[in-house]
GROMACS .gro file of C-alpha atoms in nm:
model
  377
    1MET     CA    1  -3.768   3.440   0.702
    2LYS     CA    2  -3.715   3.131   0.902
    3PRO     CA    3  -3.682   3.176   1.276
    4ARG     CA    4  -3.331   3.194   1.433
    5SER     CA    5  -3.186   3.171   1.773
    6ARG     CA    6  -2.845   3.152   1.926
    7ALA     CA    7  -2.732   2.795   1.962
    8CYS     CA    8  -2.653   2.811   2.331
    9ILE     CA    9  -2.300   2.709   2.428
   10GLY     CA   10  -1.988   2.623   2.229
   11SER     CA   11  -1.636   2.614   2.332
   12ASP     CA   12  -1.323   2.829   2.308
   13GLU     CA   13  -1.050   2.576   2.284
   14ASN     CA   14  -1.056   2.192   2.248
   15PRO     CA   15  -1.428   2.138   2.289
   16ASN     CA   16  -1.386   1.792   2.417
   17ARG     CA   17  -1.155   1.888   2.694
   18ILE     CA   18  -1.329   1.874   3.033
   19GLY     CA   19  -1.310   2.202   3.224
   20ASN     CA   20  -1.290   2.429   2.921
   21ARG     CA   21  -1.520   2.730   2.926
   22GLY     CA   22  -1.784   2.765   2.674
   23ARG     CA   23  -1.883   3.071   2.480
   24ARG     CA   24  -2.169   3.198   2.267
   25ALA     CA   25  -2.177   2.984   1.972
   26HIS     CA   26  -2.257   3.044   1.607
   27ARG     CA   27  -2.624   3.100   1.525
   28ALA     CA   28  -2.842   2.801   1.447
   29ARG     CA   29  -3.199   2.787   1.325
   30LEU     CA   30  -3.461   2.710   1.592
   31ARG     CA   31  -3.728   2.473   1.458
   32THR     CA   32  -3.918   2.333   1.762
   33GLY     CA   33  -3.935   2.344   2.133
   34ASN     CA   34  -4.107   2.471   2.436
   35PRO     CA   35  -4.231   2.826   2.363
   36GLU     CA   36  -4.153   2.925   2.721
   37SER     CA   37  -3.849   2.876   2.937
   38PRO     CA   38  -3.586   2.760   2.870
   39ARG     CA   39  -3.629   2.851   2.501
   40ASP     CA   40  -3.698   3.219   2.590
   41ARG     CA   41  -3.387   3.233   2.804
   42LEU     CA   42  -3.191   3.069   2.530
   43ALA     CA   43  -3.312   3.312   2.261
   44ARG     CA   44  -3.270   3.612   2.492
   45THR     CA   45  -2.911   3.547   2.619
   46GLY     CA   46  -2.769   3.273   2.414
   47VAL     CA   47  -2.646   3.106   2.737
   48LEU     CA   48  -2.793   2.827   2.943
   49PRO     CA   49  -2.750   2.832   3.319
   50GLU     CA   50  -2.670   2.465   3.349
   51GLY     CA   51  -2.759   2.244   3.057
   52ASP     CA   52  -2.693   1.969   2.816
   53VAL     CA   53  -2.652   1.995   2.439
   54VAL     CA   54  -2.734   1.679   2.258
   55PHE     CA   55  -2.628   1.639   1.896
   56THR     CA   56  -2.884   1.413   1.741
   57CYS     CA   57  -3.092   1.373   1.421
   58ASN     CA   58  -3.402   1.239   1.260
   59HIS     CA   59  -3.264   0.928   1.078
   60CYS     CA   60  -3.011   0.740   1.298
   61PRO     CA   61  -3.155   0.433   1.480
   62ASP     CA   62  -2.942   0.527   1.783
   63ALA     CA   63  -3.077   0.877   1.782
   64VAL     CA   64  -3.434   0.753   1.732
   65GLY     CA   65  -3.393   0.507   2.018
   66ALA     CA   66  -3.276   0.781   2.260
   67ALA     CA   67  -3.547   1.032   2.161
   68THR     CA   68  -3.796   0.942   2.428
   69ARG     CA   69  -3.527   0.912   2.696
   70MET     CA   70  -3.416   1.263   2.604
   71GLU     CA   71  -3.758   1.407   2.667
   72GLN     CA   72  -3.787   1.213   3.000
   73ILE     CA   73  -3.449   1.364   3.120
   74HIS     CA   74  -3.571   1.706   3.020
   75GLN     CA   75  -3.893   1.656   3.228
   76ASP     CA   76  -3.707   1.519   3.523
   77TYR     CA   77  -3.452   1.796   3.539
   78LYS     CA   78  -3.607   2.114   3.404
   79GLY     CA   79  -3.744   2.201   3.747
   80LYS     CA   80  -3.390   2.184   3.885
   81GLY     CA   81  -3.257   2.460   3.663
   82VAL     CA   82  -3.128   2.239   3.382
   83ALA     CA   83  -3.195   2.320   3.024
   84MET     CA   84  -3.176   2.069   2.734
   85VAL     CA   85  -3.119   2.158   2.368
   86ALA     CA   86  -3.100   1.921   2.082
   87VAL     CA   87  -2.901   2.009   1.770
   88ASN     CA   88  -2.923   1.844   1.424
   89ALA     CA   89  -2.596   1.912   1.269
   90ASN     CA   90  -2.632   1.667   0.977
   91ASN     CA   91  -2.644   1.789   0.624
   92PRO     CA   92  -2.920   1.597   0.446
   93GLY     CA   93  -2.733   1.622   0.120
   94SER     CA   94  -2.461   1.407   0.276
   95LEU     CA   95  -2.677   1.111   0.337
   96THR     CA   96  -2.720   0.830   0.083
   97PRO     CA   97  -3.071   0.673   0.059
   98ASP     CA   98  -2.967   0.353   0.211
   99GLU     CA   99  -2.859   0.536   0.532
  100LEU     CA  100  -3.225   0.623   0.586
  101GLY     CA  101  -3.371   0.276   0.656
  102TYR     CA  102  -3.457   0.315   1.020
  103SER     CA  103  -3.680   0.621   1.022
  104PRO     CA  104  -3.963   0.765   0.806
  105TYR     CA  105  -3.764   1.100   0.807
  106ASN     CA  106  -3.449   1.235   0.665
  107ASP     CA  107  -3.239   1.499   0.839
  108SER     CA  108  -3.374   1.804   0.659
  109PHE     CA  109  -3.460   2.121   0.851
  110GLU     CA  110  -3.831   2.071   0.743
  111GLU     CA  111  -3.865   1.723   0.888
  112MET     CA  112  -3.731   1.807   1.229
  113THR     CA  113  -4.070   1.940   1.338
  114PRO     CA  114  -4.268   1.618   1.270
  115PHE     CA  115  -3.988   1.416   1.423
  116ALA     CA  116  -3.990   1.624   1.740
  117LYS     CA  117  -4.367   1.615   1.771
  118GLU     CA  118  -4.370   1.239   1.715
  119ASN     CA  119  -4.141   1.193   2.011
  120GLY     CA  120  -4.312   1.453   2.231
  121TRP     CA  121  -4.018   1.686   2.261
  122THR     CA  122  -4.086   2.005   2.459
  123PHE     CA  123  -3.731   2.138   2.445
  124PRO     CA  124  -3.562   2.335   2.161
  125TYR     CA  125  -3.440   2.147   1.852
  126LEU     CA  126  -3.191   2.345   1.651
  127TYR     CA  127  -3.059   2.308   1.302
  128ASP     CA  128  -2.686   2.339   1.230
  129GLY     CA  129  -2.670   2.146   0.904
  130GLU     CA  130  -2.624   2.427   0.659
  131ASN     CA  131  -2.270   2.533   0.778
  132GLN     CA  132  -2.212   2.295   1.068
  133LYS     CA  133  -2.007   2.567   1.251
  134PHE     CA  134  -2.160   2.490   1.593
  135ALA     CA  135  -2.093   2.116   1.553
  136THR     CA  136  -1.737   2.185   1.446
  137ALA     CA  137  -1.693   2.420   1.746
  138CYS     CA  138  -1.822   2.152   1.982
  139GLY     CA  139  -1.649   1.864   1.816
  140ALA     CA  140  -1.966   1.657   1.767
  141GLN     CA  141  -1.874   1.313   1.644
  142ALA     CA  142  -2.197   1.109   1.646
  143THR     CA  143  -2.564   1.103   1.701
  144PRO     CA  144  -2.638   1.113   1.981
  145HIS     CA  145  -2.343   1.296   2.140
  146VAL     CA  146  -2.395   1.491   2.472
  147PHE     CA  147  -2.209   1.791   2.602
  148LEU     CA  148  -2.294   1.892   2.959
  149PHE     CA  149  -2.202   2.242   3.093
  150ASP     CA  150  -2.220   2.365   3.450
  151GLY     CA  151  -2.346   2.700   3.570
  152GLU     CA  152  -2.012   2.855   3.485
  153ARG     CA  153  -2.040   2.721   3.136
  154LYS     CA  154  -1.756   2.479   3.189
  155LEU     CA  155  -1.775   2.148   3.015
  156VAL     CA  156  -1.812   1.882   3.282
  157PHE     CA  157  -1.926   1.578   3.070
  158THR     CA  158  -1.922   1.475   2.706
  159GLY     CA  159  -2.007   1.140   2.546
  160ARG     CA  160  -2.288   0.899   2.518
  161MET     CA  161  -2.615   0.925   2.716
  162ASP     CA  162  -2.632   0.546   2.808
  163ASP     CA  163  -2.567   0.205   2.674
  164MET     CA  164  -2.899   0.147   2.513
  165LYS     CA  165  -2.774   0.217   2.152
  166ARG     CA  166  -3.078   0.179   1.923
  167LYS     CA  167  -3.303   0.043   2.195
  168SER     CA  168  -3.596   0.258   2.294
  169GLY     CA  169  -3.750   0.287   2.643
  170PRO     CA  170  -3.604   0.351   2.987
  171THR     CA  171  -3.265   0.231   3.113
  172GLU     CA  172  -3.123   0.159   3.459
  173LYS     CA  173  -2.780   0.313   3.377
  174SER     CA  174  -2.755   0.663   3.243
  175TYR     CA  175  -2.421   0.838   3.225
  176LEU     CA  176  -2.592   1.166   3.154
  177ARG     CA  177  -2.822   1.139   3.457
  178ASP     CA  178  -2.525   1.053   3.676
  179ALA     CA  179  -2.338   1.357   3.542
  180LEU     CA  180  -2.645   1.584   3.593
  181ASP     CA  181  -2.688   1.462   3.955
  182ALA     CA  182  -2.318   1.515   4.038
  183THR     CA  183  -2.309   1.865   3.887
  184LEU     CA  184  -2.631   1.977   4.055
  185ALA     CA  185  -2.485   1.853   4.391
  186GLY     CA  186  -2.167   2.051   4.337
  187LYS     CA  187  -1.968   1.732   4.304
  188GLU     CA  188  -1.716   1.621   4.040
  189VAL     CA  189  -1.860   1.399   3.763
  190GLY     CA  190  -1.738   1.041   3.792
  191GLU     CA  191  -1.739   0.922   3.435
  192LYS     CA  192  -1.661   1.234   3.230
  193THR     CA  193  -1.599   1.101   2.887
  194PRO     CA  194  -1.781   0.786   2.805
  195ARG     CA  195  -1.714   0.736   2.433
  196PRO     CA  196  -2.010   0.851   2.218
  197PHE     CA  197  -2.177   0.591   2.008
  198GLY     CA  198  -2.405   0.630   1.711
  199CYS     CA  199  -2.415   0.729   1.339
  200SER     CA  200  -2.128   0.955   1.239
  201THR     CA  201  -2.194   1.326   1.175
  202LYS     CA  202  -2.299   1.378   0.814
  203TRP     CA  203  -2.043   1.654   0.738
  204LEU     CA  204  -2.077   1.859   0.425
  205PHE     CA  205  -1.771   1.694   0.251
  206LYS     CA  206  -1.962   1.363   0.247
  207ALA     CA  207  -2.188   1.496  -0.030
  208SER     CA  208  -1.938   1.348  -0.278
  209ASN     CA  209  -2.036   1.002  -0.162
  210VAL     CA  210  -2.397   1.082  -0.238
  211GLU     CA  211  -2.310   1.186  -0.595
  212LYS     CA  212  -2.127   0.858  -0.654
  213ASP     CA  213  -2.406   0.659  -0.513
  214GLU     CA  214  -2.657   0.844  -0.732
  215ALA     CA  215  -2.448   0.784  -1.044
  216ASN     CA  216  -2.414   0.410  -0.966
  217TRP     CA  217  -2.789   0.382  -0.921
  218LYS     CA  218  -2.888   0.561  -1.236
  219ALA     CA  219  -2.645   0.333  -1.430
  220LYS     CA  220  -2.835   0.019  -1.324
  221PRO     CA  221  -3.050  -0.159  -1.582
  222VAL     CA  222  -3.430  -0.145  -1.553
  223THR     CA  223  -3.649  -0.434  -1.663
  224VAL     CA  224  -4.025  -0.514  -1.673
  225GLU     CA  225  -4.175  -0.861  -1.717
  226ASP     CA  226  -4.532  -1.008  -1.777
  227LEU     CA  227  -4.724  -1.095  -1.470
  228SER     CA  228  -4.947  -1.398  -1.467
  229ALA     CA  229  -5.214  -1.489  -1.204
  230ASP     CA  230  -4.997  -1.777  -1.083
  231LEU     CA  231  -4.694  -1.550  -1.026
  232ALA     CA  232  -4.917  -1.287  -0.859
  233LYS     CA  233  -5.033  -1.548  -0.611
  234LYS     CA  234  -4.668  -1.637  -0.535
  235LEU     CA  235  -4.583  -1.275  -0.481
  236ARG     CA  236  -4.876  -1.244  -0.236
  237ALA     CA  237  -4.788  -1.560  -0.051
  238ASN     CA  238  -4.436  -1.427   0.001
  239GLY     CA  239  -4.278  -1.684   0.219
  240THR     CA  240  -3.942  -1.509   0.223
  241ASP     CA  241  -3.764  -1.325   0.491
  242LYS     CA  242  -3.860  -0.993   0.332
  243ILE     CA  243  -4.161  -0.767   0.368
  244ARG     CA  244  -4.312  -0.645   0.039
  245LEU     CA  245  -4.451  -0.312  -0.067
  246ILE     CA  246  -4.667  -0.377  -0.389
  247ASN     CA  247  -4.800  -0.084  -0.593
  248PHE     CA  248  -5.057  -0.102  -0.871
  249TRP     CA  249  -5.024   0.181  -1.109
  250SER     CA  250  -5.056   0.305  -1.468
  251THR     CA  251  -4.873   0.548  -1.691
  252THR     CA  252  -5.203   0.727  -1.762
  253CYS     CA  253  -5.276   0.771  -1.385
  254GLY     CA  254  -5.171   1.121  -1.267
  255PRO     CA  255  -5.130   1.028  -0.899
  256CYS     CA  256  -4.941   0.711  -0.986
  257VAL     CA  257  -4.688   0.911  -1.190
  258ALA     CA  258  -4.655   1.177  -0.932
  259GLU     CA  259  -4.583   0.933  -0.641
  260PHE     CA  260  -4.367   0.686  -0.821
  261PRO     CA  261  -4.026   0.867  -0.765
  262GLU     CA  262  -4.098   0.869  -0.397
  263LEU     CA  263  -4.170   0.485  -0.412
  264VAL     CA  264  -3.833   0.432  -0.577
  265GLU     CA  265  -3.665   0.656  -0.318
  266THR     CA  266  -3.831   0.453  -0.046
  267TYR     CA  267  -3.708   0.126  -0.190
  268ARG     CA  268  -3.355   0.273  -0.206
  269ARG     CA  269  -3.381   0.370   0.171
  270PHE     CA  270  -3.470   0.018   0.281
  271GLN     CA  271  -3.267  -0.174   0.036
  272ASN     CA  272  -3.020  -0.288   0.311
  273ARG     CA  273  -3.298  -0.424   0.516
  274PRO     CA  274  -3.539  -0.729   0.447
  275PHE     CA  275  -3.760  -0.529   0.218
  276GLU     CA  276  -3.852  -0.498  -0.142
  277PHE     CA  277  -4.063  -0.286  -0.367
  278ILE     CA  278  -4.266  -0.457  -0.638
  279SER     CA  279  -4.452  -0.238  -0.904
  280ILE     CA  280  -4.740  -0.383  -1.108
  281SER     CA  281  -4.851  -0.188  -1.412
  282ILE     CA  282  -5.214  -0.205  -1.515
  283ASP     CA  283  -5.145  -0.057  -1.860
  284PRO     CA  284  -5.260  -0.256  -2.165
  285ALA     CA  285  -5.017  -0.533  -2.248
  286GLU     CA  286  -4.930  -0.375  -2.578
  287LYS     CA  287  -4.802  -0.068  -2.383
  288LYS     CA  288  -4.520  -0.275  -2.224
  289ALA     CA  289  -4.258  -0.065  -2.412
  290VAL     CA  290  -4.411   0.259  -2.286
  291VAL     CA  291  -4.415   0.114  -1.925
  292GLY     CA  292  -4.049   0.016  -1.961
  293LYS     CA  293  -3.950   0.362  -2.082
  294PHE     CA  294  -4.139   0.523  -1.789
  295LEU     CA  295  -3.964   0.283  -1.541
  296THR     CA  296  -3.630   0.356  -1.685
  297SER     CA  297  -3.676   0.732  -1.666
  298ARG     CA  298  -3.762   0.694  -1.297
  299HIS     CA  299  -3.466   0.463  -1.240
  300ALA     CA  300  -3.681   0.188  -1.102
  301ALA     CA  301  -3.384  -0.052  -1.083
  302LEU     CA  302  -3.329  -0.368  -0.878
  303SER     CA  303  -3.089  -0.310  -0.591
  304ASP     CA  304  -2.775  -0.534  -0.569
  305LYS     CA  305  -2.882  -0.616  -0.216
  306THR     CA  306  -3.221  -0.741  -0.341
  307ALA     CA  307  -3.116  -0.918  -0.648
  308PRO     CA  308  -2.988  -1.243  -0.497
  309SER     CA  309  -3.312  -1.318  -0.315
  310VAL     CA  310  -3.509  -1.232  -0.630
  311LYS     CA  311  -3.293  -1.481  -0.826
  312GLU     CA  312  -3.351  -1.747  -0.562
  313GLU     CA  313  -3.721  -1.714  -0.620
  314GLY     CA  314  -3.668  -1.770  -0.994
  315ARG     CA  315  -3.752  -1.408  -1.081
  316THR     CA  316  -3.544  -1.147  -1.268
  317THR     CA  317  -3.718  -0.829  -1.182
  318ASN     CA  318  -3.944  -0.647  -0.943
  319ASN     CA  319  -4.130  -0.457  -1.210
  320TYR     CA  320  -4.434  -0.625  -1.379
  321ILE     CA  321  -4.714  -0.553  -1.624
  322TRP     CA  322  -5.042  -0.729  -1.587
  323THR     CA  323  -5.111  -0.891  -1.926
  324ALA     CA  324  -5.471  -1.002  -1.901
  325GLU     CA  325  -5.758  -0.785  -1.989
  326ASN     CA  326  -5.956  -0.870  -1.678
  327THR     CA  327  -5.794  -0.739  -1.354
  328ASP     CA  328  -6.023  -0.951  -1.122
  329PRO     CA  329  -5.766  -1.242  -1.111
  330LEU     CA  330  -5.506  -0.990  -1.004
  331ALA     CA  331  -5.720  -0.859  -0.725
  332ASP     CA  332  -5.807  -1.209  -0.613
  333ALA     CA  333  -5.438  -1.290  -0.603
  334ILE     CA  334  -5.302  -0.984  -0.432
  335ASP     CA  335  -5.579  -0.801  -0.249
  336LYS     CA  336  -5.946  -0.890  -0.281
  337GLU     CA  337  -6.042  -0.560  -0.110
  338TRP     CA  338  -5.888  -0.354  -0.402
  339SER     CA  339  -6.170  -0.141  -0.544
  340GLY     CA  340  -6.005  -0.118  -0.882
  341ALA     CA  341  -5.903   0.245  -0.827
  342LEU     CA  342  -5.545   0.351  -0.900
  343PRO     CA  343  -5.300   0.384  -0.741
  344HIS     CA  344  -5.331   0.108  -0.489
  345THR     CA  345  -5.063   0.000  -0.251
  346VAL     CA  346  -5.032  -0.294  -0.007
  347LEU     CA  347  -4.758  -0.385   0.248
  348LEU     CA  348  -4.722  -0.757   0.294
  349GLY     CA  349  -4.567  -0.938   0.587
  350LYS     CA  350  -4.325  -1.223   0.553
  351ASP     CA  351  -4.617  -1.469   0.577
  352GLY     CA  352  -4.808  -1.285   0.294
  353LYS     CA  353  -5.052  -1.115   0.541
  354ILE     CA  354  -5.151  -0.762   0.440
  355LEU     CA  355  -5.021  -0.535   0.707
  356TRP     CA  356  -5.134  -0.207   0.559
  357ARG     CA  357  -5.318  -0.093   0.238
  358HIS     CA  358  -5.400   0.241   0.079
  359THR     CA  359  -5.590   0.351  -0.234
  360ASP     CA  360  -5.511   0.692  -0.396
  361LYS     CA  361  -5.200   0.906  -0.374
  362LEU     CA  362  -4.969   0.810  -0.090
  363ASP     CA  363  -4.850   1.005   0.209
  364ILE     CA  364  -4.491   0.879   0.166
  365VAL     CA  365  -4.388   0.953   0.519
  366GLU     CA  366  -4.675   0.733   0.643
  367VAL     CA  367  -4.568   0.457   0.404
  368ARG     CA  368  -4.224   0.473   0.549
  369ARG     CA  369  -4.364   0.477   0.898
  370GLN     CA  370  -4.552   0.159   0.818
  371ILE     CA  371  -4.238  -0.006   0.678
  372VAL     CA  372  -4.031   0.079   0.985
  373LYS     CA  373  -4.304  -0.057   1.211
  374ALA     CA  374  -4.327  -0.386   1.010
  375LEU     CA  375  -3.949  -0.426   1.011
  376ALA     CA  376  -3.938  -0.388   1.378
  377GLU     CA  377  -4.188  -0.671   1.440
   0.00000   0.00000   0.00000
């Protein structure tokens, strides 16, 4: 059974009304956090002495940008009797793939742990995405969205942390820090309700949007074209405003077949950004129909967002089959360091420079991490 803990403080009436008293909220699953205080106090009593609840998530660029600032606030105020708790109320089934283009993680319960570790969090991170009762009780609107309660469990502040939006790093102006300082000093908070800003909460009812998006994607045509050495050189040179993930694969390669759906999913995640995925089959030329059937079954379509730039290059697809018997010209064109083993993947910058390469089955989270890094440069 997965560990559980009380979800700290909710609200009895209108949760966004300053001065309302909180109550013990619905239970939420505890995934990560400091194994000592304030987690023990939270698990034992369900109540925080004075503390802030931050609704956040793994995928939203605004939440990602705020992640390190959240830990710094926790470190700066934990010795003053303030406890911080983060809550992921998003349901991962309510996110379309193209909403996940700014983080290597989705908003699942399982991916909360690596997200928290990557950001150095030492405070509890709770999951409310199954039924979203806690988020509903609090009135969470966006990620991040902060609720600050005083020692009497009265709401004294709700809104955004600061004005950094998706920027990472420190900030000179923090609404949350100002509210904490005032509350600890026994003073009234100045700016009580700065409007929250970030990605909207992914409520359960939004799952219907995902179903429509999935149906639309599966209806797209899938094509495959022959790849010559000259075209391979052009793909490597790039010269567009996009970064490129190129994958060498074969229908007879077990790891290739196993990882391919994740590569298609990755392409769908980043389709709204300057990114494209190009697959190059090393199957014999006479197996082109087999390759096409495989690609169709994995829905390796061309996104409507990518299609215009592909057309500008004089191409019609992002799926190719190497038609020559000798693969050396392909290696010379794309990656001279390729050993010949499959699968092989390279990430190209806009100038054609290889930013990252990997031979053998991929760790798809690492691939997405490399893409996010490249897009940020």
